XYZ file of C-alpha atoms in Angstrom:
710
model
C -0.060 0.033 0.011
C 1.163 3.620 -0.608
C 1.111 5.750 2.327
C 0.521 9.646 1.954
C 3.871 11.565 1.987
C 3.756 14.936 3.688
C 3.857 17.924 1.523
C 7.063 19.116 3.150
C 9.481 17.341 5.138
C 10.194 18.861 8.514
C 13.863 19.406 7.836
C 13.010 21.770 5.007
C 9.936 23.426 6.369
C 10.863 27.041 7.357
C 7.620 27.467 9.509
C 6.654 26.146 12.863
C 3.330 24.197 13.013
C 1.674 27.327 14.431
C 3.089 29.529 11.725
C 2.158 27.045 9.104
C -1.471 26.909 10.459
C -1.726 30.756 10.513
C -0.517 30.905 6.819
C -2.986 28.313 5.748
C -5.756 30.093 7.513
C -4.864 33.340 6.017
C -4.603 31.783 2.457
C -7.843 29.961 2.845
C -9.484 33.154 4.051
C -8.280 34.964 0.910
C -9.628 32.252 -1.326
C -12.956 32.123 0.390
C -13.459 35.929 0.310
C -12.451 35.845 -3.447
C -15.082 33.390 -4.016
C -17.888 34.924 -1.947
C -20.551 36.737 -3.835
C -20.525 40.541 -3.981
C -22.862 42.919 -5.836
C -19.940 44.233 -8.082
C -19.853 40.975 -9.829
C -23.331 41.637 -11.097
C -22.209 44.885 -12.774
C -18.908 43.412 -14.201
C -20.734 40.366 -15.701
C -23.342 42.387 -17.436
C -21.485 42.552 -20.795
C -21.181 38.694 -20.850
C -24.917 38.533 -19.968
C -25.855 40.734 -22.971
C -23.656 38.499 -25.220
C -25.364 35.444 -24.150
C -28.666 36.780 -25.543
C -27.815 35.164 -28.781
C -30.240 32.341 -29.638
C -27.300 29.837 -30.084
C -26.610 30.127 -26.349
C -30.248 29.922 -25.235
C -31.036 26.742 -27.314
C -29.324 24.261 -24.811
C -31.615 25.434 -22.053
C -35.215 24.543 -23.229
C -36.921 26.584 -20.463
C -35.054 29.716 -21.087
C -35.308 29.188 -24.900
C -39.086 29.269 -24.556
C -38.753 32.506 -22.608
C -36.465 33.993 -25.242
C -38.891 33.021 -28.022
C -41.804 34.574 -25.991
C -39.767 37.812 -25.594
C -39.263 38.107 -29.417
C -42.992 37.410 -29.978
C -44.189 39.921 -27.404
C -41.604 42.515 -28.709
C -42.980 42.076 -32.277
C -46.619 42.769 -31.118
C -45.414 45.670 -29.009
C -43.912 47.312 -32.078
C -46.933 46.710 -34.136
C -49.465 47.795 -31.560
C -47.480 49.798 -28.900
C -49.215 50.313 -25.613
C -47.750 50.822 -22.168
C -48.637 47.250 -21.121
C -47.356 45.592 -24.179
C -43.920 47.491 -24.065
C -43.724 46.952 -20.287
C -44.321 43.155 -20.589
C -41.869 42.916 -23.572
C -39.164 44.757 -21.488
C -39.619 42.509 -18.373
C -39.570 39.375 -20.492
C -36.213 40.456 -21.828
C -35.108 41.245 -18.426
C -35.884 37.713 -17.392
C -33.636 36.307 -20.063
C -30.996 38.857 -19.142
C -31.046 37.983 -15.455
C -30.791 34.340 -16.248
C -27.742 35.071 -18.357
C -26.400 37.121 -15.570
C -26.520 34.250 -13.104
C -24.398 32.049 -15.432
C -22.057 34.895 -16.251
C -21.256 35.769 -12.658
C -20.600 32.042 -12.005
C -18.360 31.850 -14.969
C -16.604 35.094 -14.076
C -15.361 33.740 -10.911
C -13.732 30.806 -12.729
C -12.301 33.276 -15.339
C -10.635 35.168 -12.525
C -8.975 31.950 -11.339
C -8.047 31.107 -14.886
C -6.361 34.476 -15.299
C -4.133 34.033 -12.323
C -3.105 30.628 -13.896
C -2.324 32.308 -17.349
C 0.040 34.656 -15.569
C 2.188 31.662 -14.485
C 2.139 30.004 -17.798
C 4.925 31.252 -20.048
C 6.914 30.068 -23.008
C 10.253 28.542 -21.657
C 13.442 27.302 -23.272
C 14.010 23.628 -22.424
C 17.455 21.926 -22.047
C 16.577 18.703 -23.760
C 18.953 15.670 -23.377
C 19.977 13.792 -26.665
C 20.591 10.217 -26.888
C 24.333 10.760 -26.547
C 23.944 12.686 -23.298
C 24.461 16.068 -24.774
C 22.196 19.062 -24.109
C 20.280 21.069 -26.645
C 18.142 24.114 -26.250
C 14.675 23.911 -27.815
C 11.364 25.808 -27.127
C 9.247 24.351 -24.500
C 6.364 23.935 -27.295
C 8.622 21.492 -29.114
C 8.859 18.931 -26.350
C 7.193 15.625 -26.788
C 6.152 12.868 -24.498
C 9.206 10.891 -23.191
C 11.774 13.704 -23.828
C 14.353 14.176 -20.943
C 15.014 17.795 -19.873
C 17.506 19.164 -17.346
C 16.196 21.874 -14.907
C 18.532 23.681 -12.410
C 18.041 26.147 -9.842
C 16.253 29.414 -10.948
C 14.842 27.690 -14.029
C 11.123 27.010 -14.974
C 10.051 23.490 -15.445
C 8.974 23.417 -19.128
C 6.269 20.758 -18.854
C 4.582 18.242 -16.809
C 6.486 15.212 -15.962
C 8.267 12.897 -13.478
C 11.754 13.370 -11.922
C 13.859 10.581 -13.067
C 17.248 11.809 -11.536
C 18.042 14.115 -8.585
C 16.178 15.981 -5.887
C 15.129 19.627 -5.650
C 13.096 22.175 -3.828
C 10.194 23.584 -6.156
C 8.172 26.699 -5.963
C 4.600 25.755 -6.652
C 2.948 28.811 -5.271
C 1.491 29.893 -8.533
C -0.655 26.609 -8.484
C -1.315 25.885 -4.837
C -1.066 29.393 -3.266
C 1.430 27.892 -0.747
C 4.473 30.262 -0.360
C 6.768 27.520 1.208
C 8.752 25.413 -1.290
C 8.145 21.652 -1.515
C 10.571 18.779 -2.085
C 10.504 16.803 -5.303
C 12.732 13.807 -5.871
C 13.185 10.803 -8.193
C 11.424 7.646 -7.257
C 8.619 7.269 -4.754
C 5.421 9.184 -4.775
C 6.839 12.671 -4.792
C 8.328 12.596 -8.268
C 5.687 14.487 -10.153
C 6.362 18.081 -11.251
C 4.089 20.566 -12.954
C 5.037 22.796 -15.991
C 5.362 26.503 -15.141
C 6.754 25.870 -11.589
C 10.193 26.972 -10.601
C 13.088 25.001 -9.331
C 14.820 26.862 -6.385
C 17.688 24.553 -5.654
C 19.717 21.655 -7.165
C 19.430 19.928 -10.269
C 16.912 17.466 -11.742
C 16.195 15.483 -14.843
C 12.423 15.385 -15.763
C 10.726 13.078 -18.205
C 7.911 15.042 -19.967
C 4.667 13.171 -19.658
C 2.231 15.545 -21.604
C 1.949 17.089 -25.078
C 1.997 20.818 -25.528
C -1.245 22.444 -24.709
C -2.306 19.515 -22.614
C -0.384 20.223 -19.517
C -1.911 20.247 -16.028
C -2.166 24.136 -16.002
C -3.788 24.057 -19.512
C -6.350 21.623 -18.181
C -6.976 23.782 -15.081
C -7.596 26.870 -17.040
C -10.138 25.100 -19.268
C -11.945 23.571 -16.454
C -12.122 26.548 -14.068
C -13.455 28.687 -17.055
C -16.163 26.135 -17.668
C -15.170 25.548 -21.189
C -15.136 21.832 -20.679
C -18.182 21.616 -18.367
C -20.713 19.048 -19.296
C -24.014 18.463 -17.757
C -24.085 16.008 -14.928
C -26.542 12.910 -14.979
C -28.709 14.690 -12.265
C -28.621 17.898 -14.125
C -29.611 16.118 -17.489
C -32.525 14.413 -15.591
C -33.725 17.692 -14.059
C -33.462 19.431 -17.494
C -35.725 16.699 -18.969
C -38.262 17.278 -16.111
C -38.253 21.010 -16.669
C -38.651 20.465 -20.394
C -41.564 18.244 -19.764
C -43.172 20.864 -17.504
C -42.560 23.467 -20.100
C -44.302 21.484 -22.850
C -47.325 20.824 -20.536
C -47.687 24.480 -19.609
C -47.285 25.420 -23.293
C -50.248 23.112 -24.163
C -52.211 24.623 -21.276
C -51.619 28.147 -22.554
C -52.663 27.147 -26.116
C -55.729 25.525 -24.818
C -56.827 28.681 -23.010
C -57.552 30.559 -26.252
C -60.263 28.209 -27.550
C -61.878 28.315 -24.120
C -62.010 32.073 -24.158
C -63.345 32.120 -27.636
C -66.012 29.658 -26.730
C -67.112 32.246 -23.975
C -67.049 35.091 -26.480
C -63.812 36.630 -25.560
C -60.321 36.801 -26.922
C -57.073 36.554 -24.914
C -54.170 38.394 -26.433
C -50.987 36.709 -27.422
C -49.147 39.007 -24.989
C -51.147 37.809 -22.022
C -50.949 34.049 -23.042
C -47.130 34.615 -23.317
C -46.925 36.268 -19.945
C -48.899 33.392 -18.471
C -46.684 30.758 -20.018
C -43.500 32.437 -18.786
C -44.764 32.728 -15.287
C -46.103 29.215 -14.974
C -42.930 27.278 -16.477
C -40.133 26.751 -13.936
C -38.120 29.692 -15.137
C -36.373 30.255 -11.694
C -34.554 26.923 -11.623
C -34.164 26.906 -15.351
C -32.273 30.292 -15.096
C -30.140 29.170 -12.146
C -29.405 25.486 -13.032
C -26.266 26.169 -15.026
C -24.953 28.643 -12.350
C -25.485 26.017 -9.549
C -23.266 23.577 -11.469
C -20.599 26.057 -12.210
C -20.533 27.326 -8.676
C -20.187 23.822 -7.168
C -16.938 23.409 -9.127
C -15.919 26.935 -8.153
C -16.332 26.032 -4.402
C -13.911 23.186 -4.930
C -11.492 25.557 -6.574
C -11.571 27.815 -3.610
C -10.459 24.804 -1.557
C -7.672 24.152 -4.039
C -9.320 21.011 -5.410
C -9.477 20.727 -9.119
C -12.447 18.635 -10.291
C -12.025 17.217 -13.810
C -15.811 17.287 -14.349
C -19.012 18.305 -12.713
C -19.941 14.585 -12.725
C -17.245 13.998 -10.095
C -18.529 16.824 -7.873
C -22.165 15.452 -8.164
C -20.838 11.907 -7.437
C -19.215 13.243 -4.236
C -22.586 14.311 -3.011
C -23.960 10.883 -3.515
C -21.108 8.977 -1.955
C -21.921 5.962 0.255
C -18.575 4.606 1.149
C -15.507 6.673 2.042
C -11.921 4.946 1.899
C -9.328 6.825 3.964
C -5.621 6.178 4.401
C -4.758 6.004 8.036
C -1.361 7.525 7.778
C -1.570 11.360 7.261
C -5.380 11.287 7.073
C -6.666 9.956 10.197
C -3.494 10.123 12.053
C -0.608 12.485 11.869
C 1.963 11.104 9.458
C 4.414 9.954 12.169
C 4.028 8.123 15.498
C 4.491 10.325 18.544
C 5.587 9.957 22.064
C 2.648 9.722 24.369
C 3.875 8.137 27.581
C 7.029 7.287 29.602
C 6.890 4.234 31.755
C 9.704 3.679 34.277
C 10.582 0.200 35.397
C 12.875 -1.283 38.149
C 12.188 1.515 40.635
C 13.678 4.287 38.335
C 12.282 7.765 38.950
C 10.095 9.091 36.116
C 12.247 12.226 35.818
C 15.445 10.222 35.474
C 13.680 8.240 32.622
C 12.642 11.581 30.963
C 16.178 12.927 31.168
C 17.575 9.691 29.655
C 14.913 9.532 26.973
C 15.503 13.144 25.927
C 19.278 12.722 25.858
C 19.044 9.635 23.712
C 16.880 11.582 21.269
C 18.670 14.961 21.031
C 20.590 13.877 17.836
C 17.660 11.881 16.467
C 16.288 13.807 13.654
C 13.341 11.448 12.808
C 9.795 12.792 13.757
C 9.552 10.189 16.342
C 12.829 11.382 17.935
C 11.833 15.010 17.965
C 8.418 13.996 19.490
C 10.276 12.386 22.479
C 12.340 15.496 23.056
C 9.157 17.749 22.978
C 7.186 15.376 25.240
C 9.973 15.269 27.932
C 10.241 19.113 27.870
C 6.574 19.732 27.967
C 5.480 17.064 30.422
C 8.524 16.444 32.683
C 10.336 19.834 32.680
C 13.584 18.411 31.262
C 15.753 21.199 29.675
C 17.374 21.165 26.205
C 20.417 19.309 27.500
C 18.674 16.350 28.753
C 19.001 17.224 32.320
C 16.410 18.230 34.940
C 17.942 21.316 36.211
C 21.635 20.025 36.392
C 22.957 22.049 33.547
C 24.694 20.597 30.496
C 26.435 17.309 30.650
C 30.178 17.649 30.935
C 32.631 16.009 28.582
C 32.622 15.188 24.921
C 29.269 13.974 23.493
C 29.278 11.262 20.705
C 26.056 10.757 18.780
C 25.229 7.110 18.057
C 22.838 7.148 14.973
C 20.092 4.554 14.382
C 20.958 1.762 12.051
C 19.013 -1.214 10.692
C 21.539 -3.592 12.197
C 21.603 -2.153 15.635
C 17.953 -0.794 15.767
C 19.162 1.592 18.452
C 20.306 5.086 18.718
C 21.600 7.247 21.549
C 24.689 9.192 22.937
C 27.997 8.518 24.630
C 29.284 11.179 26.990
C 31.790 11.217 29.965
C 31.755 7.568 30.487
C 27.969 7.312 30.263
C 26.128 5.538 27.437
C 22.414 6.143 26.890
C 20.443 4.059 24.412
C 16.759 3.822 23.197
C 15.499 1.363 20.619
C 13.641 -1.986 19.793
C 13.079 -4.040 22.989
C 15.122 -7.094 21.763
C 18.082 -4.931 20.599
C 18.249 -3.006 23.907
C 17.865 -6.050 26.065
C 20.804 -7.715 24.248
C 22.909 -4.490 24.662
C 22.079 -4.504 28.384
C 23.306 -8.055 28.803
C 26.410 -7.347 26.880
C 27.287 -4.603 29.357
C 26.843 -6.675 32.311
C 23.132 -5.775 33.390
C 20.022 -7.568 33.833
C 16.560 -6.906 32.525
C 13.589 -6.607 34.944
C 10.739 -9.072 34.014
C 8.207 -6.189 34.023
C 9.906 -4.797 30.838
C 8.511 -7.688 28.784
C 4.961 -7.102 30.394
C 5.012 -3.340 29.464
C 6.401 -3.995 25.977
C 3.589 -6.666 25.264
C 0.913 -4.484 26.709
C 1.873 -1.568 24.492
C 2.175 -3.786 21.480
C -1.308 -5.230 22.222
C -2.811 -1.750 22.266
C -1.520 -0.906 18.899
C 1.416 1.268 20.021
C 5.332 0.955 19.556
C 7.406 0.411 22.636
C 11.013 1.750 22.691
C 13.083 0.609 25.570
C 15.446 3.208 27.102
C 18.588 2.059 28.996
C 21.968 3.352 30.274
C 25.403 1.915 30.939
C 28.214 3.266 33.129
C 30.991 1.963 35.317
C 30.846 -1.484 33.781
C 27.158 -2.147 34.469
C 23.904 -1.320 32.661
C 20.247 -0.961 33.673
C 16.826 -0.355 32.009
C 15.398 3.072 32.786
C 11.976 2.437 31.391
C 9.803 2.059 28.169
C 8.790 4.857 25.768
C 5.270 4.484 24.137
C 5.054 5.643 20.587
C 1.527 6.005 19.304
C -0.369 6.853 16.045
C -2.006 10.010 17.235
C -5.434 10.497 15.759
C -5.935 14.059 14.427
C -8.186 16.282 16.615
C -11.829 16.278 15.619
C -11.662 13.250 13.467
C -14.201 11.372 15.581
C -16.721 14.205 15.325
C -16.236 14.377 11.511
C -16.815 10.731 11.184
C -19.984 11.039 13.238
C -21.129 13.788 10.793
C -20.427 11.484 7.803
C -22.373 8.743 9.662
C -25.296 11.101 10.062
C -25.148 11.686 6.219
C -25.378 7.884 5.771
C -21.836 7.503 4.701
C -19.784 4.522 5.778
C -16.144 5.109 6.519
C -13.360 2.542 6.016
C -9.837 3.048 7.143
C -7.251 1.503 4.848
C -3.744 0.746 6.333
C -0.721 -1.397 5.912
C -0.537 -1.953 9.661
C -1.180 -5.252 11.299
C -4.848 -5.944 12.276
C -4.082 -5.301 16.045
C -2.684 -1.836 15.388
C -5.409 -1.142 12.782
C -8.289 -2.059 15.169
C -6.860 0.202 17.951
C -6.729 3.200 15.750
C -10.057 2.452 13.989
C -11.799 2.405 17.466
C -10.096 5.539 18.617
C -10.887 7.482 15.521
C -14.482 6.054 15.268
C -14.616 4.730 11.678
C -17.051 2.199 10.776
C -14.630 -0.466 9.451
C -11.089 -0.982 8.545
C -8.733 -2.899 6.076
C -5.432 -3.970 7.527
C -2.182 -5.103 5.783
C -3.857 -3.595 2.591
C -2.230 -4.129 -0.606
C -3.093 -2.292 -3.967
C -5.195 -5.279 -5.112
C -6.880 -5.472 -1.826
C -8.118 -1.871 -2.324
C -9.413 -2.646 -5.703
C -11.218 -5.705 -4.478
C -12.825 -3.726 -1.584
C -14.003 -0.921 -3.989
C -15.395 -3.463 -6.395
C -17.229 -5.157 -3.677
C -18.759 -2.001 -2.414
C -19.873 -1.020 -5.913
C -21.436 -4.339 -6.602
C -23.853 -3.571 -3.707
C -24.885 -0.443 -5.582
C -22.922 2.005 -3.488
C -20.779 4.976 -4.615
C -17.147 4.933 -3.338
C -14.652 7.699 -2.879
C -10.898 7.443 -2.084
C -7.756 9.264 -1.956
C -4.308 8.198 -3.287
C -0.825 9.565 -4.452
C 1.323 6.676 -5.796
C 1.435 4.873 -8.941
C 0.196 1.802 -7.219
C -2.992 3.728 -6.143
C -3.811 4.605 -9.878
C -5.906 1.372 -10.433
C -8.036 1.960 -7.390
C -8.420 5.782 -7.985
C -9.678 5.053 -11.444
C -12.062 2.426 -10.141
C -13.420 4.569 -7.416
C -16.483 6.829 -8.307
C -14.596 9.780 -6.804
C -10.830 9.447 -6.846
C -8.960 12.282 -5.195
C -5.276 12.391 -6.214
C -2.638 14.309 -4.245
C -0.693 16.977 -6.129
C 2.473 15.608 -4.603
C 1.727 12.229 -6.067
C 2.715 10.748 -9.408
C 1.430 11.671 -12.879
C -0.161 8.306 -13.040
C -2.195 9.000 -9.892
C -3.154 12.392 -11.060
C -4.379 10.983 -14.379
C -6.340 8.213 -12.928
C -8.220 10.321 -10.387
C -11.120 12.589 -11.371
C -10.080 15.248 -8.854
C -6.671 16.624 -7.671
C -6.076 18.184 -4.273
C -3.482 20.817 -4.969
C -2.680 21.134 -1.170
C -2.093 17.331 -0.991
C -4.217 17.220 2.098
C -5.857 13.690 2.339
C -8.488 14.915 4.883
C -9.747 17.169 1.976
C -11.803 14.193 0.802
C -14.303 14.967 3.547
C -14.685 18.493 2.367
C -15.142 17.378 -1.215
C -18.138 15.149 -0.021
C -19.665 18.113 1.762
C -19.269 20.432 -1.350
C -20.932 17.751 -3.412
C -23.820 17.396 -1.158
C -24.159 21.150 -0.805
C -24.453 21.294 -4.596
C -27.176 18.710 -4.730
C -29.093 20.158 -1.909
C -28.877 23.756 -3.400
C -30.217 22.365 -6.680
C -33.044 20.585 -4.942
C -33.953 23.585 -2.662
C -34.198 25.821 -5.629
C -36.139 23.324 -7.745
C -38.688 23.006 -4.851
C -38.878 26.859 -4.510
C -39.230 27.309 -8.193
C -42.119 24.734 -8.673
C -43.857 26.075 -5.438
C -43.561 29.546 -6.832
C -45.620 28.664 -9.861
C -48.437 27.538 -7.724
C -48.945 31.095 -6.292
C -48.807 32.734 -9.728
C -51.915 30.876 -10.626
C -53.778 33.162 -8.074
C -52.359 36.253 -9.674
C -52.902 35.646 -13.418
C -55.731 33.376 -13.892
C -58.328 35.447 -12.115
C -56.986 38.439 -13.972
C -57.398 36.772 -17.345
C -60.909 35.212 -16.889
C -62.615 37.328 -14.244
C -64.647 39.245 -16.934
C -65.778 35.871 -18.416
C -66.190 33.947 -15.164
C -67.057 36.375 -12.293
C -66.694 33.463 -9.890
C -63.029 33.461 -10.268
C -63.016 36.853 -8.259
C -63.038 34.593 -5.053
C -59.539 33.380 -5.707
C -58.144 36.892 -6.452
C -57.146 36.883 -2.763
C -54.355 39.455 -3.257
C -56.974 42.051 -4.701
C -54.754 43.166 -7.475
C -56.005 46.444 -9.106
C -56.563 45.391 -12.708
C -55.932 42.523 -15.076
C -53.006 44.444 -16.614
C -51.413 45.235 -13.346
C -51.774 41.679 -12.043
C -50.075 40.144 -15.156
C -47.309 42.764 -15.297
C -46.671 42.464 -11.586
C -46.340 38.622 -11.895
C -43.981 39.082 -14.820
C -41.892 41.533 -13.013
C -41.623 39.268 -9.804
C -40.767 36.367 -12.031
C -37.678 38.363 -13.297
C -36.623 39.881 -10.035
C -36.834 36.631 -8.037
C -33.881 35.205 -10.286
C -31.729 38.162 -9.304
C -32.554 37.752 -5.727
C -31.565 33.969 -5.722
C -28.233 34.357 -7.599
C -26.292 34.816 -4.386
C -27.895 31.732 -2.968
C -27.195 29.796 -6.132
C -23.526 30.815 -6.125
C -22.930 30.492 -2.382
C -24.996 27.299 -1.925
C -27.673 26.440 0.641
C -25.964 26.085 4.124
C -25.191 22.302 4.628
C -25.963 20.477 7.782
C -25.166 16.739 8.198
C -28.547 15.062 8.227
C -30.535 12.070 6.806
C -32.259 12.309 3.477
C -35.660 12.229 5.124
C -34.749 15.190 7.345
C -33.406 17.140 4.470
C -36.591 16.554 2.442
C -38.710 17.766 5.296
C -36.489 20.845 5.621
C -36.650 21.644 1.901
C -40.456 21.292 1.920
C -40.822 23.564 4.905
C -38.288 26.303 4.113
C -38.306 26.406 0.300
C -41.572 24.684 -0.558
C -43.665 26.836 1.927
C -41.377 29.847 1.147
C -41.921 29.390 -2.473
C -45.689 29.548 -2.094
C -45.692 32.441 0.382
C -43.105 34.831 -1.216
C -44.934 35.383 -4.640
C -48.130 36.392 -2.756
C -46.075 39.027 -0.885
C -43.931 40.055 -3.717
C -46.589 40.352 -6.318
C -48.874 42.368 -4.077
C -46.096 44.822 -3.334
C -45.122 45.252 -6.929
C -48.885 45.695 -7.926
C -48.975 48.678 -5.485
C -46.439 50.386 -7.591
C -47.482 49.201 -11.082
C -51.219 50.394 -10.548
C -49.636 53.927 -10.464
C -48.498 53.668 -14.062
C -50.920 55.331 -16.383
C -52.532 52.932 -18.727
C -52.157 49.984 -16.467
C -53.566 50.880 -13.053
């Protein structure tokens, strides 16, 4: 199994964890504020909205195409027989089409802003291509082909996407990820992929080009965030068919009203029939449907996640099973010191001093965690002493090796070691010491609980003794149990995938609160698990970064590849996390569900809206023929003309009013499907019925003041 590699190694990270957290919060805040809706976007998007009035753009949206045709028809009649009423209806029908275009233009505008920032980083470069004889030749970056080897040194721009085949370097990827700190990229492993347009800051690397000119990762990002490659998702297609069906039904209803009126001895004008049709078909959701889909992908971009299609975002909202790597996702990437257990009557402070002293030269994350734990919990100073000052004499560091499985220091006739239990016990006996029986009991207990025991010992004056046992544990990230409970409330089953033994896996799974776990997992085990879940009709999401993760990422319904991973992983997944944060998968699911909920809520509101408009327009149309209809004129609108015009105006203005909600999304709360349905019906169903009564009545108070209408 491939474990997730941290974005930056601690040795190269110029920030403390606290500083890194502040930088991340600041950068995230900037992205979120940039993505938030503001009124200025309406003004700046108006030119695009006018350009979208072309019938070629309206044709793919059946609802708005009917409105566009109706606007043209009413405009023709208004020109032939101009009246205040006909001109006003024609104007507001065009406003309806314009406001629908405006919703889409605003959504696309935010993507274009992101694309523009990406274009600034994309520039033509001169590549140093290696010939077969090993000599270098300078060629334009656009002449590179898949498989070419190029040399990139400090200060140079990587000319194309590819994998490092030789060397290690720090790379500035801030233009893509927004992260100012450089990252480490090296040949082999899961951190070999590099992106064209990023800058090498140090050392020398050889890159094998993996993409053709114009098909680089940045080119794909630009096309995707602009919406140029956006295709309708299955749910969106199904909803479009439903809206088209409703539009056809109401069109037939409107056509049938004219013979009914003629039979009663009256004629209903084409303008009134068109106004009725536009108000009764689901124009609100028809106008906002495209914007909702674009905004869903934009919300992922704000979180530095690139979705290759809207289908992937939508699938994330329907996920049933979530596969999560243990290391780096559920737990911190490395085991940490969580407890010191003295043995043989040794004082805990003496054990802490010895443990810290043996770890001062240990540059591994585990070693640093022991140093920090002893300082924070036992008051041991930086020299490994509890208030006794620096140890005297020459200090010799003893590094860890695979043969000795120990590390430590030698100083002033004293030797301090920590390491695997078997190795340290053998070392004790070599130096004339004995091992208390309780050591084995403590070691076995820690191992049974899924931890890693390290025995700490010292030798001096020809004898040796055990000081105690250090417990290293996989530390579950704060808040993970609560997040898994939220996912459980959504009906999502969580499965932890790890290469650890079943004992350790079970301990971490119980602590984190996941529903199930897969221990000692190999790539084929992940594939088998995904297929087994999918055979039961469930949708599966997972994260990965290595080449061996690629098959599982391709098999999963939602595969989120880490940006630090290999090109194979990024090509196999349908999303790429530019921050390489495996926990981002949970946010992806939330964004997907928010998009589905927003679409459902606005659909409910739109259809409920139409119900109220019956009570405004139908009495106005037929009250003169059927006086009994006056009983359902509950708003007491002034005249038939004012009632119809008020309904048309409300129909247009409600689109503008709902644009912020469509772009921002309905607030998501983890809940069951039945609870979400009840909330939708209560808030947006009831709200969709009440709002038109209030809105049309208020608009009528103003419209009735217009001469020729009131």
